[in-house]
XYZ file of N, CA and C in Angstrom:
594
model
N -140.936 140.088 97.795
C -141.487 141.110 98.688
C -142.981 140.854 98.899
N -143.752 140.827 99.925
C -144.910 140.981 100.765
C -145.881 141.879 99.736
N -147.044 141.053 98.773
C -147.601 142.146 98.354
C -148.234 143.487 98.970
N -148.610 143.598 99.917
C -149.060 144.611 100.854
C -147.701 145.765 101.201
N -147.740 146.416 101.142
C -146.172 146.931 101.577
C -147.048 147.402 103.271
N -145.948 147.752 104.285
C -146.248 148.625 105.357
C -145.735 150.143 105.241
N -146.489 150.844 106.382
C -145.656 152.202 106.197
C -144.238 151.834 107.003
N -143.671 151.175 107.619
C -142.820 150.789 108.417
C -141.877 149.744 107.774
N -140.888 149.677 107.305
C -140.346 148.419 107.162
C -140.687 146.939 108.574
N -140.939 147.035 109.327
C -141.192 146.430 110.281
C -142.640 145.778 110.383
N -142.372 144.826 110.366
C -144.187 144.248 111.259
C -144.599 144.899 112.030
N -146.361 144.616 111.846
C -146.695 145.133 112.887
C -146.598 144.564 114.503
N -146.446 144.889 114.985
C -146.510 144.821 116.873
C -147.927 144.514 117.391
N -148.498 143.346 117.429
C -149.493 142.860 117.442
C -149.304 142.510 119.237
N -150.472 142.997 119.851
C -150.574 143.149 121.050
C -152.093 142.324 121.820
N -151.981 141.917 122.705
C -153.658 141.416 123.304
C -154.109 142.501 123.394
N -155.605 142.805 122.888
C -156.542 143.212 123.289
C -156.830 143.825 124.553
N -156.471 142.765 125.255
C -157.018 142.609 126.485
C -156.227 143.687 127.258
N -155.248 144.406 126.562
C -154.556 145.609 127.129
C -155.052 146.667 126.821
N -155.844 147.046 125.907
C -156.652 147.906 125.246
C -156.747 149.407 126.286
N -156.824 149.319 127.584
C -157.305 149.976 128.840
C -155.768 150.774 128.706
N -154.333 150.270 128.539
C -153.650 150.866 128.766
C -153.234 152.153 127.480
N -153.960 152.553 126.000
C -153.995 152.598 125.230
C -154.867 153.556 124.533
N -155.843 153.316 124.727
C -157.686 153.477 124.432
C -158.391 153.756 125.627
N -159.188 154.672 125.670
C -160.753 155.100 126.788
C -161.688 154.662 126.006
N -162.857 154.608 126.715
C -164.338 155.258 126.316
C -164.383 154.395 125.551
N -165.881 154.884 124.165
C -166.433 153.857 123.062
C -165.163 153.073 122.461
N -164.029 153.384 122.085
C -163.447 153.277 120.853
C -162.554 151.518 121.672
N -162.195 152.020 123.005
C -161.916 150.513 123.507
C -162.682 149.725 123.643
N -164.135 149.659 123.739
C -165.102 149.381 123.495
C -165.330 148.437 121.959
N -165.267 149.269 121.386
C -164.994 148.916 119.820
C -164.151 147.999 119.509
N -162.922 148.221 119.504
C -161.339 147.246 119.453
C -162.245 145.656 120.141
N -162.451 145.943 121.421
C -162.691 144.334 122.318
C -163.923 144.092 121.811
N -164.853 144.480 120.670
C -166.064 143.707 120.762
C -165.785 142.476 119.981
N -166.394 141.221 120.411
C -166.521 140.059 119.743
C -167.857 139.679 118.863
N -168.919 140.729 119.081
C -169.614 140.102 118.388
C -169.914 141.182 116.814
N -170.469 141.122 115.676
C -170.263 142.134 114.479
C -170.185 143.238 114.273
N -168.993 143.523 114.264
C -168.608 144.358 114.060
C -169.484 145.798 112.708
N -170.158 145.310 111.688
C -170.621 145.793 110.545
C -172.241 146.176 111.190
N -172.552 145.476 112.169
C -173.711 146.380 113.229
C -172.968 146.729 113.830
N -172.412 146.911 114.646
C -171.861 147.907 115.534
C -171.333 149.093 114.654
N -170.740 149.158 113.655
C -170.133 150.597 112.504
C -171.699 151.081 112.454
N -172.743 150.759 112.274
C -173.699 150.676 111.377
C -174.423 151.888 112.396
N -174.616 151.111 113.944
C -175.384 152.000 114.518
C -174.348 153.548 115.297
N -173.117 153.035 114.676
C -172.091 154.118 115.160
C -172.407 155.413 114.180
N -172.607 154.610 112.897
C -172.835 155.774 111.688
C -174.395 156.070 111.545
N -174.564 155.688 112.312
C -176.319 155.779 111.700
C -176.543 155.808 110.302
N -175.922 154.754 110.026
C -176.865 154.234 108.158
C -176.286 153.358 108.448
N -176.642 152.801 106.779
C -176.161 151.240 106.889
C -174.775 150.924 106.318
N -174.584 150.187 106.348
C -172.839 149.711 106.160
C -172.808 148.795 104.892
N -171.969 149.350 103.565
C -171.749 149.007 102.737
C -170.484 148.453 102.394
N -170.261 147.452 101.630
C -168.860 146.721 101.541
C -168.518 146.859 100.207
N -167.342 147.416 100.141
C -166.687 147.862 98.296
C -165.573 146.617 98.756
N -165.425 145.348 98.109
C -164.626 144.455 97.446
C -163.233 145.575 96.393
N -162.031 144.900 96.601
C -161.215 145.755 96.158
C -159.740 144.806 96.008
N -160.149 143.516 96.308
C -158.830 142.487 96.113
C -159.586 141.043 96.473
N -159.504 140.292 95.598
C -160.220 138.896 96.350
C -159.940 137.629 95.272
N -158.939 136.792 96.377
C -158.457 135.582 95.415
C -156.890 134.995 95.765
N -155.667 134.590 95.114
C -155.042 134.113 95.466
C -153.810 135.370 95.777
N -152.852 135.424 96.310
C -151.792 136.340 96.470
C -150.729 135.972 97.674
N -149.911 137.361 97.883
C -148.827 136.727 98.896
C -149.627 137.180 100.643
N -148.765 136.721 100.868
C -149.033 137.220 102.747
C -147.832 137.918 103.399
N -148.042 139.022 104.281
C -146.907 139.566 105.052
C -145.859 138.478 105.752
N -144.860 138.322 106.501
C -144.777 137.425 107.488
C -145.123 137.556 108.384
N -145.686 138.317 109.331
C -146.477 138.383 110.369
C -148.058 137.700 110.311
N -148.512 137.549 109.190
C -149.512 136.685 108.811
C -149.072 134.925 108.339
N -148.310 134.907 107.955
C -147.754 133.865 107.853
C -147.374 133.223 108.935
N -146.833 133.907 110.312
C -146.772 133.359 111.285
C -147.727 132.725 112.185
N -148.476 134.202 111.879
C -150.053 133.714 112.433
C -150.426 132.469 112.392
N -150.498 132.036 111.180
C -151.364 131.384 110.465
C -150.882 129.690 110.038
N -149.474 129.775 110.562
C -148.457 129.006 111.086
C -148.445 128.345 109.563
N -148.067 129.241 108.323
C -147.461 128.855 107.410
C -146.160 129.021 107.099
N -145.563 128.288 106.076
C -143.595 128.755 105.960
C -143.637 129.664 105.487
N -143.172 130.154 104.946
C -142.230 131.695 104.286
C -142.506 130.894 102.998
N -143.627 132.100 101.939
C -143.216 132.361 100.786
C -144.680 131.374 100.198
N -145.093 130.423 101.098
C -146.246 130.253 101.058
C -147.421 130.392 100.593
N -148.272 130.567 99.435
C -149.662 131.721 99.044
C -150.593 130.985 99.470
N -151.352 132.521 99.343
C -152.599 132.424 100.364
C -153.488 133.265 99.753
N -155.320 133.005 99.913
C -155.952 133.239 99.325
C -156.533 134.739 100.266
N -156.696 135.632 99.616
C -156.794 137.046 100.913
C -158.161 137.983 99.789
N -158.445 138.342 100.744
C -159.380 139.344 100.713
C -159.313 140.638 101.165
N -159.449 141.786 100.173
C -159.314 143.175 100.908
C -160.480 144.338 100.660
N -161.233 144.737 101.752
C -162.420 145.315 101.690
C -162.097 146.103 102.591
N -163.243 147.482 102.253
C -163.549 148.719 102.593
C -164.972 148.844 103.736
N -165.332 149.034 104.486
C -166.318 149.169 104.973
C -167.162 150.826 105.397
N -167.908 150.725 104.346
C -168.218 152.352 104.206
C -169.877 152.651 104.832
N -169.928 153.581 105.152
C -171.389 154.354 105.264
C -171.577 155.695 104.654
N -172.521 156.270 104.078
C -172.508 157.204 103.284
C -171.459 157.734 103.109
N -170.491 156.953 102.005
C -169.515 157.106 101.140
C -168.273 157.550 102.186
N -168.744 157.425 103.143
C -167.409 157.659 104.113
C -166.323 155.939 104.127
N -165.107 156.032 104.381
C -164.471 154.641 104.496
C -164.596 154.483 105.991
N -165.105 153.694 106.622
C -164.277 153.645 108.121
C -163.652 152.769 108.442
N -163.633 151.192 107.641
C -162.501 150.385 108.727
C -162.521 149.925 107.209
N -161.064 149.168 106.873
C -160.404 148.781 106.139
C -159.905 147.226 106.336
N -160.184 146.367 106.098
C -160.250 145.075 106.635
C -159.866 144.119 105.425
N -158.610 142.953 105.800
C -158.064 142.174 105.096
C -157.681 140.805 105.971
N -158.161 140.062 105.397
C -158.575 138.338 105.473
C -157.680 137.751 104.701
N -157.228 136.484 105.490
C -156.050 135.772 104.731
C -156.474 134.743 105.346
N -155.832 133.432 104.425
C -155.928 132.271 104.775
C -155.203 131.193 104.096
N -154.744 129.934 104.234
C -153.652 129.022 103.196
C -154.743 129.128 101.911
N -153.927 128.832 101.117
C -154.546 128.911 99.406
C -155.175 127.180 99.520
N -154.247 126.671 100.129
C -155.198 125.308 99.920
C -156.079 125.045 101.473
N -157.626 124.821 101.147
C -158.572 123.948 101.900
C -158.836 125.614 102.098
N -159.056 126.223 101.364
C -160.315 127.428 101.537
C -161.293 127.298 101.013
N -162.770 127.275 101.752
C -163.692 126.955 101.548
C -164.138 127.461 100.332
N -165.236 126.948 99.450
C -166.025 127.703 98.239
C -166.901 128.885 99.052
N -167.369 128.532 99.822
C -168.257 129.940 100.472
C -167.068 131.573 101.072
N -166.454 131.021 101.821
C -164.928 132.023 101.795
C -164.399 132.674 100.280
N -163.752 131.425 99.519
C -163.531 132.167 98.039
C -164.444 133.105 97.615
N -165.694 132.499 97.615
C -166.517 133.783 96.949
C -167.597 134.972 97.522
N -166.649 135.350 98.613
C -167.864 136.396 99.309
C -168.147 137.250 99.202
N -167.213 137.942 98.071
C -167.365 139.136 97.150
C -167.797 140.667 98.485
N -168.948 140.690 97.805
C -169.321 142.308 98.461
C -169.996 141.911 99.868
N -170.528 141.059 100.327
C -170.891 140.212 101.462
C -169.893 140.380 102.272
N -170.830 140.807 103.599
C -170.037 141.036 105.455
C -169.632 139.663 105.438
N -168.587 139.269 106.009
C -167.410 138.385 106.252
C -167.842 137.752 107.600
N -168.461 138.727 108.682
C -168.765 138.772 109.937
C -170.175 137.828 110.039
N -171.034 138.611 108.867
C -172.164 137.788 109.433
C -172.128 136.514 109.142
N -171.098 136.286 107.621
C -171.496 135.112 107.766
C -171.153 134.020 108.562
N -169.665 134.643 109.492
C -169.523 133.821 110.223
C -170.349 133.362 111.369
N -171.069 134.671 111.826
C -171.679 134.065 112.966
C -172.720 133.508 113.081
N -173.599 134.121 111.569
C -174.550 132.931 110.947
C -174.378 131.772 111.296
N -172.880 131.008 110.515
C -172.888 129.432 110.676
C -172.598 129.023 112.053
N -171.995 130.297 112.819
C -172.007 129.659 114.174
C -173.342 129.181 114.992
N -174.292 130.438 114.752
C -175.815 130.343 115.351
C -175.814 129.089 115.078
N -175.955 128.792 113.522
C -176.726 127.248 113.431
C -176.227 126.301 113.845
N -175.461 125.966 114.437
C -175.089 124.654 114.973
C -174.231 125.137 116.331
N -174.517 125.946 117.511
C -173.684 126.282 118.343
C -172.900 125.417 119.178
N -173.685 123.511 119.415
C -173.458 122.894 120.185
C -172.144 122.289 119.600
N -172.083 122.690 118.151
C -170.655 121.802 117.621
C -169.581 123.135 117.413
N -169.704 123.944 118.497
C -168.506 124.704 118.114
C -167.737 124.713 116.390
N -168.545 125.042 115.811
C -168.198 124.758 114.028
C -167.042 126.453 114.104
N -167.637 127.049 114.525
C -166.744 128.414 114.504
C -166.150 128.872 115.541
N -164.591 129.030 115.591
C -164.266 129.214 117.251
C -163.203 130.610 116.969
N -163.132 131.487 118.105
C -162.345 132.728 117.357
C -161.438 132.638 118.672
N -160.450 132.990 118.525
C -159.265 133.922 119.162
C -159.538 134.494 119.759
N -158.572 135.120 120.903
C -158.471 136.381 121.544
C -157.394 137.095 120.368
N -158.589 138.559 120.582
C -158.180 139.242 119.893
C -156.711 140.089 120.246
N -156.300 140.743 119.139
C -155.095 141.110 119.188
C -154.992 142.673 118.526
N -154.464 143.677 119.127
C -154.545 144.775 118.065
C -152.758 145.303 118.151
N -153.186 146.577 116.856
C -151.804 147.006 116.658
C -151.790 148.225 116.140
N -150.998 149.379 116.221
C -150.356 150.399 115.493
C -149.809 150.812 113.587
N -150.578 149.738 112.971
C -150.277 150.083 111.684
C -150.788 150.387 110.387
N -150.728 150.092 108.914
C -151.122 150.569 107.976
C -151.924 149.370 107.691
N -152.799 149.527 106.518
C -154.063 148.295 106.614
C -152.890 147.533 104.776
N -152.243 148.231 104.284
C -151.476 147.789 103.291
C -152.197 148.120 101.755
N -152.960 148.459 101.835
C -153.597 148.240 100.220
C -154.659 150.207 100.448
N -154.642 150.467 99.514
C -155.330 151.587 98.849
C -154.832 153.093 99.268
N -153.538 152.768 99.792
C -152.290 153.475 100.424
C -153.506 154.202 101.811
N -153.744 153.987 102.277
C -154.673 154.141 103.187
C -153.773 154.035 104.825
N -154.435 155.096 105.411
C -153.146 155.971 106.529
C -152.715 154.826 107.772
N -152.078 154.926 108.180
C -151.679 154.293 109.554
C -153.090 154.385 110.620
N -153.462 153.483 111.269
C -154.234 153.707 112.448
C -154.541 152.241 113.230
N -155.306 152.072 114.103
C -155.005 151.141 114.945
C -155.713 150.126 114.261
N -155.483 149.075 114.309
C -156.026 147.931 113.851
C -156.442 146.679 114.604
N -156.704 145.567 114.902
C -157.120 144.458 115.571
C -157.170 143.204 114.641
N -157.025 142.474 115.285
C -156.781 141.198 113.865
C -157.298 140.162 115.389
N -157.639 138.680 114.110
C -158.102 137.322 115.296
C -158.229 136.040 114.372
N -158.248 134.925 114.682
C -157.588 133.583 113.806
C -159.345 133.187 114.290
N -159.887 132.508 113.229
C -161.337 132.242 113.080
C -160.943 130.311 112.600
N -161.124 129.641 113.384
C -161.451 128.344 112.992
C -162.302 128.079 112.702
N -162.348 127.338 111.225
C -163.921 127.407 110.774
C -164.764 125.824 110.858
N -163.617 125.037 111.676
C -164.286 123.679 111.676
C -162.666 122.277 112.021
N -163.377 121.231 112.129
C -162.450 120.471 112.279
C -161.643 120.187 110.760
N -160.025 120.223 110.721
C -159.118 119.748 109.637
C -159.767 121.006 108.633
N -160.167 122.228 108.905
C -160.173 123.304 108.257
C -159.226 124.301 108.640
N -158.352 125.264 107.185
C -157.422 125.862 107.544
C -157.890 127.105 108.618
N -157.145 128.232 109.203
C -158.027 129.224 110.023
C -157.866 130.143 109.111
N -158.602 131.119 109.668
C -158.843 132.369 108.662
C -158.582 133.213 109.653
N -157.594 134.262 109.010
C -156.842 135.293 110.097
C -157.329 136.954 109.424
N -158.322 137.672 109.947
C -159.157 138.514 109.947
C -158.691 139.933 110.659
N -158.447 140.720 109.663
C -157.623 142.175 110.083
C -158.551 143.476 109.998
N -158.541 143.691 110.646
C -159.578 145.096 110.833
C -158.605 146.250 111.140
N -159.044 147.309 110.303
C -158.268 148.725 110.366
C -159.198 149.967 110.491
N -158.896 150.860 111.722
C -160.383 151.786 111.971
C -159.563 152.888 110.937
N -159.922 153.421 110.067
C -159.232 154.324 109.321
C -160.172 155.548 109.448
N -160.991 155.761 109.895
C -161.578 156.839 109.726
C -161.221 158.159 110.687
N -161.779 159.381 110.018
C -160.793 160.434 111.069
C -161.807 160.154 112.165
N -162.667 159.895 112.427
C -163.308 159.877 114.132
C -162.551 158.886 115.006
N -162.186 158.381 114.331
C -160.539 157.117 115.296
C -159.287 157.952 115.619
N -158.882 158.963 114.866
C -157.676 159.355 114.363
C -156.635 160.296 115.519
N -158.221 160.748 116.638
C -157.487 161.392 118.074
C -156.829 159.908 118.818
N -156.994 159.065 118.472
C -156.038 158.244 119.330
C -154.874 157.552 118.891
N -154.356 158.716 118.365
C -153.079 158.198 117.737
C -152.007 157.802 118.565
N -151.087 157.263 118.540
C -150.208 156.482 119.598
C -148.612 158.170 119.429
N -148.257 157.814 120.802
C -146.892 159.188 120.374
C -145.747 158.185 120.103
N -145.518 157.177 120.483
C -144.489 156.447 119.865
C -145.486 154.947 119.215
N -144.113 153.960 118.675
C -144.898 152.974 118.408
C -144.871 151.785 119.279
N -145.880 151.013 119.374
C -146.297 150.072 120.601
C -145.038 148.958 120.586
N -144.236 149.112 121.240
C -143.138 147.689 121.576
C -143.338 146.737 122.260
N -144.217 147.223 122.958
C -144.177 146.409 124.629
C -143.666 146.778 125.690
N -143.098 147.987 125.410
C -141.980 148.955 126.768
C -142.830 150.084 126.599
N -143.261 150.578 125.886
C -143.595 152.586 125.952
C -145.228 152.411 125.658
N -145.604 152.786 126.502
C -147.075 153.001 126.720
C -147.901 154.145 125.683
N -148.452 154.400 124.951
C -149.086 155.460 123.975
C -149.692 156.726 124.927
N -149.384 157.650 124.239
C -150.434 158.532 124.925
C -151.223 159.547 123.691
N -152.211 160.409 124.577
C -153.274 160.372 123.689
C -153.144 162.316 123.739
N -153.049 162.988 122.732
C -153.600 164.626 122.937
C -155.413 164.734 122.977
């Protein structure tokens, strides 16, 4: 069994982004499609600063929907990370990182309480002309973030290449906080039934 459990027996229903409009208004679609850091953007949403509580980090299993991602076989381990992203002691997004157990970088293994975000775009700044960091179109979804029994809410995930003959790193973001929580979906996202919003 999938160390993470879902609230759903089912995967999640991982959707483009780029539909976000049919789904989401205002800031919060806004939010979902941004590409650039996310941990400033929470930061000036909360007005303080954004703190990272580490809460799983090292080798373990993967869902299969991450496994697919990530275009590993079934049963596979993988080295994952699961963090909290808080501002005055509030949680707001819940975020879990996976990647193959073998050819994960030493800087990845150990990023402990360290934004995930900056450092990626750090190494991108420095060398932009060699595309060293290349990301996905993003993807979001309707489900549970898996770890700290922490509620259902919308999430976004994206596959981060971190270089040539390097594995990717598949990066899950979960808005858990109740200021997300009016856009709850009335059914769940298939691809046929459109969400609507009270």
């Amino acid at each position: 069994m999938p160390e993470c459990s879902q609230s759903s027996s089912l995967p999640p229903h991982w959707q483009p982004a780029a539909l976000a409009g049919l789904w989401l208004d205002g800031p919060f679609r806004t939010l979902i499609c941004s590409r650039d850091s996310l941990t400033m953007r929470l930061a000036h949403l909360a007005g303080a600063p954004i703190t990272v509580s580490l809460h799983a980090q090292g080798p373990g299993r993967a869902r299969f929907d991450e496994l697919k991602r990530l275009g590993l076989p079934a049963g596979q381990r993988i080295w994952r990370r699961e963090v909290t992203l808080e501002a005055g002691g509030d949680v707001l997004v819940a975020a879990r990182s996976v990647m193959a157990l073998r050819g994960c970088p030493p800087w990845v293994a150990g990023l402990g309480t360290r934004a995930l975000g900056h450092q990626l775009f750090a190494r991108g700044a420095r060398a932009p002309q060699k595309s060293i960091v290349q990301r996905s179109p993003i993807e979001m979804a309707w489900s549970a973030p898996g770890f700290l029994a922490l509620p259902t809410s919308w999430g976004r995930r994206s596959l981060f290449t971190l270089g040539p003959d390097r594995a990717p790193l598949l990066v899950q973001e979960y808005f858990v906080h109740e200021r997300f929580s009016r856009y709850q979906p009335a059914s769940r996202m298939d691809g046929s039934t459109q969400c609507h919003f009270g």
